Short mmCIF file of C-alpha atoms in Angstrom, two decimals:
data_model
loop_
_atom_site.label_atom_id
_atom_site.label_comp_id
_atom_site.label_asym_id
_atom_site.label_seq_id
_atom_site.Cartn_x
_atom_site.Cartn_y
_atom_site.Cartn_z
CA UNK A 1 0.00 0.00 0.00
CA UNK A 2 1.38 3.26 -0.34
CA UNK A 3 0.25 4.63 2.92
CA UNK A 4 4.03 3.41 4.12
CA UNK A 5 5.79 5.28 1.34
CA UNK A 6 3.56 8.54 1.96
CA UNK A 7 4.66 7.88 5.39
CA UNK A 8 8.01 8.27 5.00
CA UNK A 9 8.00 11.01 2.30
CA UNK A 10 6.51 13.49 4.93
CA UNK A 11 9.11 12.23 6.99
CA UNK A 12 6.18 11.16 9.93
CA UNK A 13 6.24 8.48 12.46
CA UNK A 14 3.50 6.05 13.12
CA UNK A 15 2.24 7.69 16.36
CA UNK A 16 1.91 11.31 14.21
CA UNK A 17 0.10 9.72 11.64
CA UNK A 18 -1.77 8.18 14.25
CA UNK A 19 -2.52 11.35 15.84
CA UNK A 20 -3.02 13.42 12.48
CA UNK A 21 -5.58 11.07 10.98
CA UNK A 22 -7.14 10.44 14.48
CA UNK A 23 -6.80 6.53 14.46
CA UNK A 24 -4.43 4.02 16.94
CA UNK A 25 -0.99 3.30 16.13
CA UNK A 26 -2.08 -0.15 15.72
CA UNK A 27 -4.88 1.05 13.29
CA UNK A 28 -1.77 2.66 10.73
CA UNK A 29 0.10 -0.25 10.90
CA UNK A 30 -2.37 -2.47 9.34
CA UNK A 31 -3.06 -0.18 6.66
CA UNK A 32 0.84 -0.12 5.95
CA UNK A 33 1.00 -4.04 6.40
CA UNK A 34 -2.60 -4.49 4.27
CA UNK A 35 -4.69 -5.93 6.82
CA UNK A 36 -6.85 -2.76 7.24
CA UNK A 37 -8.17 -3.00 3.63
CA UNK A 38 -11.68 -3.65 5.09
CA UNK A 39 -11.88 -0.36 6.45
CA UNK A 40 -11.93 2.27 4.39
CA UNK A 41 -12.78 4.96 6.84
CA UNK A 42 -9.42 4.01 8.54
CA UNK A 43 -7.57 4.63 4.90
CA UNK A 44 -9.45 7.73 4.10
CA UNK A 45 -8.42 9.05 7.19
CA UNK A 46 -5.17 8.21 6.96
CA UNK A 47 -4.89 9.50 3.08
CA UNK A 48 -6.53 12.72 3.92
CA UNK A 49 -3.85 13.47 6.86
CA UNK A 50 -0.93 12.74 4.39
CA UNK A 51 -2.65 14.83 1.53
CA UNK A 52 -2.60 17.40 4.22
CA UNK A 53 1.04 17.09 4.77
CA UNK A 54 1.59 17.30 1.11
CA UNK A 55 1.50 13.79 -0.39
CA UNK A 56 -0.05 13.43 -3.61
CA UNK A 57 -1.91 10.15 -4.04
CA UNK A 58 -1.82 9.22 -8.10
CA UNK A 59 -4.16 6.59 -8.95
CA UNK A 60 -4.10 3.51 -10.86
CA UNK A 61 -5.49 5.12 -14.66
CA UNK A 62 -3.39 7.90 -14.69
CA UNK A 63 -1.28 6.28 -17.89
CA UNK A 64 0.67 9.68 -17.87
CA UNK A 65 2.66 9.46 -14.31
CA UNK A 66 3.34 5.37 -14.68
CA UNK A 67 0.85 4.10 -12.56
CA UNK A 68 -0.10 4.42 -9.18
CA UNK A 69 2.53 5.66 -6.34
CA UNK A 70 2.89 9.00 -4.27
CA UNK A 71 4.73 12.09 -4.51
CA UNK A 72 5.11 15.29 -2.89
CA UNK A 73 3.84 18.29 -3.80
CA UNK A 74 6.40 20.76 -4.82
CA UNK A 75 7.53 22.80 -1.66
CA UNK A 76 7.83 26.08 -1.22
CA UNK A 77 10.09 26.94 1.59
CA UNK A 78 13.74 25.65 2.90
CA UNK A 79 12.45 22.63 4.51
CA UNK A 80 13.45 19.56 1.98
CA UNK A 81 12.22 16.78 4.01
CA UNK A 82 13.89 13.61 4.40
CA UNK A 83 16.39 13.13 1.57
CA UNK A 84 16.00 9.57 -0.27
CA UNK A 85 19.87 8.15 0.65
CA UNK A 86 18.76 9.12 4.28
CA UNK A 87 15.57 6.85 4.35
CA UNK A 88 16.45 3.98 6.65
CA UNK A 89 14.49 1.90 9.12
CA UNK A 90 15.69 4.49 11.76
CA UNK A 91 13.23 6.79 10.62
CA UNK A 92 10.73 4.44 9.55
CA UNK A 93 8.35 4.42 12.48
#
């Protein structure tokens, strides 16, 4: 799911996604491991507190962007995030 990958592009842990999208830390976890696919209220919350951190969620159809994934919308001050040769499993919780 890309839920984990959004995750880590904003650069937030579990327990802030947790408390951004209002759900448990245990609730964010199974979306990122795929056992929460039978709740979408869970995901919706969860993709609407990452939109508002600046991920862009690109669906399936769109032929022009190569499929489905994530990105981050372009930002506009000095703050660059977490730089992709610093992603590690340090900062992935």
């Amino acid at each position: 799911m890309q839920i984990r990958g959004a995750r880590a592009m904003t650069g937030m842990s579990i327990d802030e996604l947790a408390a951004a999208s209002g759900l448990t830390p245990e609730a964010v976890e199974a979306l990122e491991d795929g056992d929460g696919m039978g709740e979408p209220g869970a995901f919706l919350a969860a993709k609407h507190a990452l939109e508002a951190a600046g991920v862009i969620f690109i669906a399936s159809g769109n032929q022009d962007e190569g499929g489905p994934g994530v990105r981050l919308r372009a930002r506009t001050s000095n703050d660059d995030g977490i730089r992709p040769e610093n992603l590690n499993a340090a900062n992935d919780d």
